[in-house]
Amino acid sequence: MRRAYRRTVDLSHPARSPLGSAVVNCAVYAGGVRQKDDCPVDEALRRVRKLGDGAFVWVGLHEPTQEEFAGLAELFGLHPLAVEDAVTAHQRPKVVPYDDILFSVFKTCRYVEHEELTASSEVVDTGELMVFTGADFVITVRHGMHGSLGPLREELEQEHEQLAKGPSAVLHAIADHVVDEYLAVVDAMQSDMDAVETAVFAENAGRGDASRIYQLKRELLELKRAVAPLDRPLQKLAGEAMPSVAAEVRPYFRDVADHLLRTTEQICAFDGLLDSILQAHLAQVTVAQNEDMRKITAWAAIVAVPTMVCGIYGMNFDNMPELHWRYGYFLALGLMAAACFVIYRGFRRNGWL
């Protein structure tokens, strides 16, 4: 049976946002505790800078336009290049410091449930998540209809001690959440790998299984493109001094990097297994084709005997042996049947038929 994959409820759909089409959530945190009464972004920033002492604001956005993001960029002093990347998306995972602000890009992944893997099944759905981290703010920009940070925000708000470490703790929680989703997708893909492997080595294996293997390999490649480039950014977060990343939070990124390494190794193992499955399938197709050719050749050899006899006695020459013999017709039929039977037995004994 297919192992169930728990899908995260998308709490941050723009239609459910009380703050507008792009701003999904805006909250002020002080001492690791979320302050009551959410307010507009500019008012939240004023409250944070008035509170001081580790307070910060976390603003969540979903697919903002250039016009919607322009005000926030000016308010928080974001670099134009980072703003352009956040709005247009289609970026590789990376971390880029801009003065005292850190811009991070993550690829989000989701396993797409399906009853049966086909040549056109979508297995992995990807999106993007950008994070601006400053001294007193975190801005998250999400692209795609999955990868909601609503449940993550709720979980993190229960860990007051960790949240009190500031914006870098939020960045770590996001990175950890993204990598955990990678692990969940890889684990869910195991059932597809098992299904393909079982189908290829089944007695009634079909020759159309190659298209399913190629489709799964393409989906695995899409996952690999999201996972592999994140290794270097996590290493930088764990080992180098980066803006707005507290030294006490850096060790936590090492743990995330270890989880990412496990995911990468699993993906590489799946890729190698798919190559082996594909080679085995092609070998099976080749063997089946050879068996078909042997059978066709054997039947062609059997049919060649009566064809030759009929061809010779069908030339209608007057002076041919036993042409006018009374029992010649029955003798010719008997000889053809006997010769065909002998050849047939020989092919059967040699495994050609």
CSV table of C-alpha atoms in Angstrom, one decimal, residues 30-345:
chain,number,residue,atom,x,y,z
A,30,ALA,CA,9.8,40.8,21.7
A,31,GLY,CA,11.6,38.6,24.1
A,32,GLY,CA,10.5,35.6,22.1
A,33,VAL,CA,6.8,36.3,22.5
A,34,ARG,CA,4.5,37.5,19.8
A,35,GLN,CA,2.9,40.8,20.7
A,36,LYS,CA,-0.9,41.1,20.5
A,37,ASP,CA,-2.8,43.2,18.0
A,38,ASP,CA,-1.3,42.8,14.6
A,39,CYS,CA,-0.9,46.1,12.8
A,40,PRO,CA,0.3,47.5,9.4
A,41,VAL,CA,3.9,47.0,8.4
A,42,ASP,CA,5.0,50.6,9.0
A,43,GLU,CA,3.4,50.7,12.4
A,44,ALA,CA,4.9,47.3,13.3
A,45,LEU,CA,8.4,48.6,12.4
A,46,ARG,CA,7.9,51.7,14.5
A,47,ARG,CA,6.8,49.5,17.5
A,48,VAL,CA,9.8,47.3,17.1
A,49,ARG,CA,12.3,50.2,17.0
A,50,LYS,CA,10.6,51.7,20.0
A,51,LEU,CA,10.8,48.5,22.0
A,52,GLY,CA,14.4,47.7,21.0
A,53,ASP,CA,16.2,45.0,23.0
A,54,GLY,CA,15.9,42.1,20.4
A,55,ALA,CA,12.4,42.9,19.2
A,56,PHE,CA,11.8,42.3,15.5
A,57,VAL,CA,9.0,42.2,13.0
A,58,TRP,CA,8.2,39.2,10.7
A,59,VAL,CA,6.4,40.1,7.5
A,60,GLY,CA,5.2,37.3,5.2
A,61,LEU,CA,4.3,37.9,1.6
A,62,HIS,CA,3.0,35.7,-1.2
A,63,GLU,CA,4.0,36.5,-4.8
A,64,PRO,CA,4.1,40.3,-4.5
A,65,THR,CA,4.2,42.5,-7.6
A,66,GLN,CA,6.9,45.1,-8.1
A,67,GLU,CA,4.5,47.9,-7.1
A,68,GLU,CA,3.3,46.0,-3.9
A,69,PHE,CA,6.9,45.4,-2.8
A,70,ALA,CA,8.3,48.8,-3.6
A,71,GLY,CA,6.9,50.4,-0.4
A,72,LEU,CA,8.4,47.6,1.8
A,73,ALA,CA,11.7,47.8,0.0
A,74,GLU,CA,11.9,51.6,0.7
A,75,LEU,CA,10.7,51.1,4.3
A,76,PHE,CA,13.3,48.5,5.2
A,77,GLY,CA,16.1,49.7,3.0
A,78,LEU,CA,16.4,46.6,0.8
A,79,HIS,CA,18.9,46.4,-2.0
A,80,PRO,CA,17.3,46.8,-5.5
A,81,LEU,CA,19.0,43.7,-6.9
A,82,ALA,CA,17.6,41.6,-4.0
A,83,VAL,CA,14.2,43.1,-4.5
A,84,GLU,CA,14.3,42.2,-8.2
A,85,ASP,CA,15.2,38.6,-7.4
A,86,ALA,CA,12.4,38.4,-4.8
A,87,VAL,CA,9.8,39.6,-7.2
A,88,THR,CA,10.8,37.8,-10.4
A,89,ALA,CA,11.8,34.5,-8.7
A,90,HIS,CA,13.4,31.7,-10.7
A,91,GLN,CA,16.6,31.9,-8.6
A,92,ARG,CA,19.0,29.3,-7.5
A,93,PRO,CA,19.4,28.7,-3.7
A,94,LYS,CA,21.9,31.2,-2.3
A,95,VAL,CA,22.7,33.6,0.5
A,96,VAL,CA,23.9,37.1,-0.4
A,97,PRO,CA,24.8,39.8,2.1
A,98,TYR,CA,23.9,43.4,1.2
A,99,ASP,CA,25.5,45.6,3.8
A,100,ASP,CA,23.8,44.6,7.1
A,101,ILE,CA,20.9,42.7,5.4
A,102,LEU,CA,21.1,39.1,4.4
A,103,PHE,CA,19.2,37.8,1.4
A,104,SER,CA,18.5,34.1,1.2
A,105,VAL,CA,16.8,32.0,-1.4
A,106,PHE,CA,15.4,28.5,-0.9
A,107,LYS,CA,13.7,26.1,-3.3
A,108,THR,CA,10.6,24.5,-1.7
A,109,CYS,CA,9.4,21.1,-2.8
A,110,ARG,CA,6.1,19.1,-2.4
A,111,TYR,CA,5.3,15.6,-3.2
A,112,VAL,CA,2.3,15.3,-5.6
A,113,GLU,CA,0.0,12.5,-4.7
A,114,HIS,CA,-1.1,10.2,-7.5
A,115,GLU,CA,-2.9,6.8,-7.8
A,116,GLU,CA,-0.4,5.3,-10.2
A,117,LEU,CA,2.8,6.5,-11.8
A,118,THR,CA,2.4,7.2,-15.5
A,119,ALA,CA,4.5,8.7,-18.3
A,120,SER,CA,3.0,12.1,-17.5
A,121,SER,CA,2.6,12.0,-13.7
A,122,GLU,CA,3.8,15.0,-11.8
A,123,VAL,CA,5.7,13.7,-8.8
A,124,VAL,CA,7.5,16.8,-7.5
A,125,ASP,CA,6.2,20.3,-7.4
A,126,THR,CA,8.7,23.1,-6.7
A,127,GLY,CA,8.4,26.7,-5.5
A,128,GLU,CA,10.6,29.4,-4.1
A,129,LEU,CA,11.1,31.1,-0.8
A,130,MET,CA,13.1,34.3,-0.3
A,131,VAL,CA,14.1,35.6,3.1
A,132,PHE,CA,15.4,39.1,4.0
A,133,THR,CA,17.0,39.1,7.4
A,134,GLY,CA,17.9,42.3,9.1
A,135,ALA,CA,18.8,43.4,12.6
A,136,ASP,CA,15.2,43.9,13.6
A,137,PHE,CA,13.1,42.4,10.8
A,138,VAL,CA,12.5,39.2,8.8
A,139,ILE,CA,10.7,39.4,5.4
A,140,THR,CA,9.6,36.2,3.7
A,141,VAL,CA,8.5,36.1,0.1
A,142,ARG,CA,6.9,32.9,-1.1
A,143,HIS,CA,6.3,31.8,-4.7
A,144,GLY,CA,4.1,28.9,-5.5
A,145,MET,CA,0.9,27.4,-4.0
A,146,HIS,CA,2.7,25.3,-1.4
A,147,GLY,CA,5.5,25.8,1.2
A,148,SER,CA,3.2,27.7,3.6
A,149,LEU,CA,5.0,29.1,6.7
A,150,GLY,CA,1.8,29.4,8.7
A,151,PRO,CA,2.3,26.1,10.6
A,152,LEU,CA,6.0,26.8,11.0
A,153,ARG,CA,5.3,30.3,12.5
A,154,GLU,CA,2.9,28.7,15.0
A,155,GLU,CA,5.4,26.0,16.0
A,156,LEU,CA,8.2,28.6,16.4
A,157,GLU,CA,6.0,30.8,18.6
A,158,GLN,CA,5.9,28.0,21.1
A,159,GLU,CA,9.7,28.0,21.4
A,160,HIS,CA,10.1,31.4,23.2
A,161,GLU,CA,13.8,30.8,24.1
A,162,GLN,CA,14.7,30.0,20.5
A,163,LEU,CA,12.6,32.9,19.1
A,164,ALA,CA,14.3,35.3,21.5
A,165,LYS,CA,17.5,34.9,19.6
A,166,GLY,CA,16.1,37.2,16.9
A,167,PRO,CA,15.7,37.1,13.1
A,168,SER,CA,18.5,34.6,12.6
A,169,ALA,CA,16.5,32.0,14.6
A,170,VAL,CA,13.7,32.5,12.2
A,171,LEU,CA,16.1,32.0,9.3
A,172,HIS,CA,17.3,28.8,10.8
A,173,ALA,CA,13.7,27.6,11.4
A,174,ILE,CA,12.9,28.3,7.7
A,175,ALA,CA,16.0,26.5,6.4
A,176,ASP,CA,15.3,23.5,8.7
A,177,HIS,CA,11.6,23.4,7.6
A,178,VAL,CA,12.6,23.5,3.9
A,179,VAL,CA,15.2,20.7,4.3
A,180,ASP,CA,12.7,18.6,6.3
A,181,GLU,CA,10.3,18.9,3.4
A,182,TYR,CA,13.0,17.6,1.1
A,183,LEU,CA,13.4,14.5,3.3
A,184,ALA,CA,9.6,14.0,3.3
A,185,VAL,CA,9.5,14.2,-0.5
A,186,VAL,CA,12.4,11.7,-0.8
A,187,ASP,CA,10.7,9.3,1.6
A,188,ALA,CA,7.5,9.6,-0.4
A,189,MET,CA,9.2,8.9,-3.7
A,190,GLN,CA,10.4,5.6,-2.3
A,191,SER,CA,7.0,4.0,-3.1
A,192,ASP,CA,7.3,5.2,-6.7
A,193,MET,CA,10.8,3.7,-6.9
A,194,ASP,CA,9.5,0.4,-5.5
A,195,ALA,CA,6.6,0.4,-7.9
A,196,VAL,CA,8.8,0.9,-11.0
A,197,GLU,CA,11.3,-1.7,-9.9
A,198,THR,CA,8.5,-4.3,-9.2
A,199,ALA,CA,6.9,-3.6,-12.6
A,200,VAL,CA,10.2,-4.0,-14.5
A,201,PHE,CA,11.1,-7.3,-12.9
A,202,ALA,CA,7.6,-8.7,-13.0
A,203,GLU,CA,6.9,-11.7,-15.3
A,204,ASN,CA,4.4,-9.8,-17.3
A,205,ALA,CA,6.5,-6.6,-17.6
A,206,GLY,CA,5.4,-4.3,-20.3
A,207,ARG,CA,7.7,-2.7,-22.8
A,208,GLY,CA,6.2,0.8,-22.1
A,209,ASP,CA,7.8,0.9,-18.6
A,210,ALA,CA,10.7,2.9,-20.0
A,211,SER,CA,8.5,6.0,-20.3
A,212,ARG,CA,7.6,5.7,-16.6
A,213,ILE,CA,11.2,5.3,-15.6
A,214,TYR,CA,12.2,8.4,-17.7
A,215,GLN,CA,9.3,10.4,-16.1
A,216,LEU,CA,10.4,9.5,-12.6
A,217,LYS,CA,14.0,10.3,-13.5
A,218,ARG,CA,13.0,13.8,-14.8
A,219,GLU,CA,11.1,14.4,-11.5
A,220,LEU,CA,14.1,13.3,-9.5
A,221,LEU,CA,16.3,15.6,-11.5
A,222,GLU,CA,13.9,18.5,-10.7
A,223,LEU,CA,14.2,17.6,-7.0
A,224,LYS,CA,18.0,17.4,-7.3
A,225,ARG,CA,18.2,20.9,-8.9
A,226,ALA,CA,16.4,22.3,-5.8
A,227,VAL,CA,18.4,20.4,-3.2
A,228,ALA,CA,22.0,20.2,-4.4
A,229,PRO,CA,22.7,24.0,-4.8
A,230,LEU,CA,21.7,24.6,-1.2
A,231,ASP,CA,24.7,22.9,0.3
A,232,ARG,CA,27.1,25.8,-0.2
A,233,PRO,CA,24.8,28.5,1.2
A,234,LEU,CA,24.2,26.3,4.4
A,235,GLN,CA,27.9,25.8,4.8
A,236,LYS,CA,28.4,29.6,4.6
A,237,LEU,CA,25.7,30.2,7.2
A,238,ALA,CA,27.2,27.6,9.5
A,239,GLY,CA,30.9,28.6,9.2
A,240,GLU,CA,31.1,32.2,8.2
A,241,ALA,CA,30.2,35.5,9.8
A,242,MET,CA,27.1,36.7,8.0
A,243,PRO,CA,25.1,39.9,8.5
A,244,SER,CA,22.2,39.5,11.0
A,245,VAL,CA,23.2,35.9,11.8
A,246,ALA,CA,24.0,35.5,15.5
A,247,ALA,CA,27.0,33.5,16.4
A,248,GLU,CA,25.0,31.3,18.8
A,249,VAL,CA,22.7,30.3,15.9
A,250,ARG,CA,25.4,29.2,13.5
A,251,PRO,CA,25.8,25.7,15.0
A,252,TYR,CA,22.1,25.0,14.3
A,253,PHE,CA,22.8,25.5,10.6
A,254,ARG,CA,25.4,22.7,10.7
A,255,ASP,CA,22.6,20.3,11.8
A,256,VAL,CA,20.5,21.5,8.8
A,257,ALA,CA,23.5,21.0,6.5
A,258,ASP,CA,23.8,17.4,7.8
A,259,HIS,CA,20.1,16.7,7.0
A,260,LEU,CA,20.6,18.2,3.5
A,261,LEU,CA,23.6,15.9,3.0
A,262,ARG,CA,21.5,12.9,3.8
A,263,THR,CA,18.9,14.1,1.4
A,264,THR,CA,21.4,14.6,-1.4
A,265,GLU,CA,22.9,11.1,-0.8
A,266,GLN,CA,19.4,9.6,-1.0
A,267,ILE,CA,18.7,11.4,-4.2
A,268,CYS,CA,22.0,10.2,-5.7
A,269,ALA,CA,21.2,6.7,-4.6
A,270,PHE,CA,17.8,6.9,-6.3
A,271,ASP,CA,19.3,8.2,-9.5
A,272,GLY,CA,21.8,5.4,-9.6
A,273,LEU,CA,19.0,2.9,-8.9
A,274,LEU,CA,16.9,4.3,-11.7
A,275,ASP,CA,19.9,4.0,-14.1
A,276,SER,CA,20.2,0.3,-13.1
A,277,ILE,CA,16.5,-0.3,-13.5
A,278,LEU,CA,16.5,1.4,-16.9
A,279,GLN,CA,19.5,-0.7,-18.1
A,280,ALA,CA,17.8,-3.9,-16.8
A,281,HIS,CA,14.6,-2.9,-18.6
A,282,LEU,CA,16.4,-2.3,-21.9
A,283,ALA,CA,18.2,-5.6,-21.5
A,284,GLN,CA,14.8,-7.3,-21.0
A,285,VAL,CA,13.4,-5.6,-24.1
A,286,THR,CA,16.5,-6.7,-26.1
A,287,VAL,CA,16.1,-10.3,-24.8
A,288,ALA,CA,12.4,-10.3,-25.7
A,289,GLN,CA,13.1,-9.0,-29.2
A,290,ASN,CA,15.8,-11.7,-29.7
A,291,GLU,CA,13.3,-14.4,-28.6
A,292,ASP,CA,10.7,-13.0,-31.0
A,293,MET,CA,13.3,-13.0,-33.8
A,294,ARG,CA,14.2,-16.6,-33.1
A,295,LYS,CA,10.5,-17.6,-33.2
A,296,ILE,CA,10.0,-15.8,-36.4
A,297,THR,CA,13.1,-17.3,-37.9
A,298,ALA,CA,12.1,-20.8,-36.8
A,299,TRP,CA,8.6,-20.6,-38.3
A,300,ALA,CA,10.1,-19.1,-41.5
A,301,ALA,CA,12.4,-22.1,-41.8
A,302,ILE,CA,9.5,-24.5,-41.3
A,303,VAL,CA,7.4,-22.7,-43.9
A,304,ALA,CA,10.4,-22.7,-46.3
A,305,VAL,CA,10.2,-26.5,-46.8
A,306,PRO,CA,6.7,-26.7,-48.3
A,307,THR,CA,7.3,-23.4,-50.1
A,308,MET,CA,10.4,-24.9,-51.9
A,309,VAL,CA,8.6,-28.1,-52.8
A,310,CYS,CA,5.6,-26.3,-54.1
A,311,GLY,CA,7.8,-23.9,-56.0
A,312,ILE,CA,9.6,-26.7,-57.7
A,313,TYR,CA,6.6,-28.7,-58.7
A,314,GLY,CA,4.7,-25.5,-59.7
A,315,MET,CA,7.0,-24.8,-62.6
A,316,ASN,CA,4.8,-27.0,-64.9
A,317,PHE,CA,7.5,-28.6,-67.0
A,318,ASP,CA,6.4,-31.7,-68.9
A,319,ASN,CA,9.5,-33.8,-68.1
A,320,MET,CA,9.5,-33.7,-64.3
A,321,PRO,CA,9.9,-36.9,-62.1
A,322,GLU,CA,6.7,-38.4,-60.9
A,323,LEU,CA,4.7,-35.6,-62.3
A,324,HIS,CA,2.1,-37.9,-63.7
A,325,TRP,CA,2.4,-40.6,-60.9
A,326,ARG,CA,-0.9,-41.5,-59.4
A,327,TYR,CA,0.2,-41.1,-55.8
A,328,GLY,CA,2.7,-38.3,-56.3
A,329,TYR,CA,0.3,-35.6,-54.8
A,330,PHE,CA,-0.2,-37.5,-51.6
A,331,LEU,CA,3.5,-38.4,-51.4
A,332,ALA,CA,4.5,-34.7,-51.8
A,333,LEU,CA,2.1,-33.7,-49.0
A,334,GLY,CA,3.4,-36.4,-46.7
A,335,LEU,CA,7.0,-35.5,-47.3
A,336,MET,CA,6.3,-31.8,-46.6
A,337,ALA,CA,4.4,-32.6,-43.4
A,338,ALA,CA,7.2,-35.0,-42.2
A,339,ALA,CA,10.0,-32.4,-43.0
A,340,CYS,CA,8.1,-29.7,-41.2
A,341,PHE,CA,7.5,-31.9,-38.2
A,342,VAL,CA,11.2,-32.9,-38.0
A,343,ILE,CA,12.3,-29.2,-38.2
A,344,TYR,CA,9.6,-28.2,-35.6
A,345,ARG,CA,10.8,-30.8,-33.2
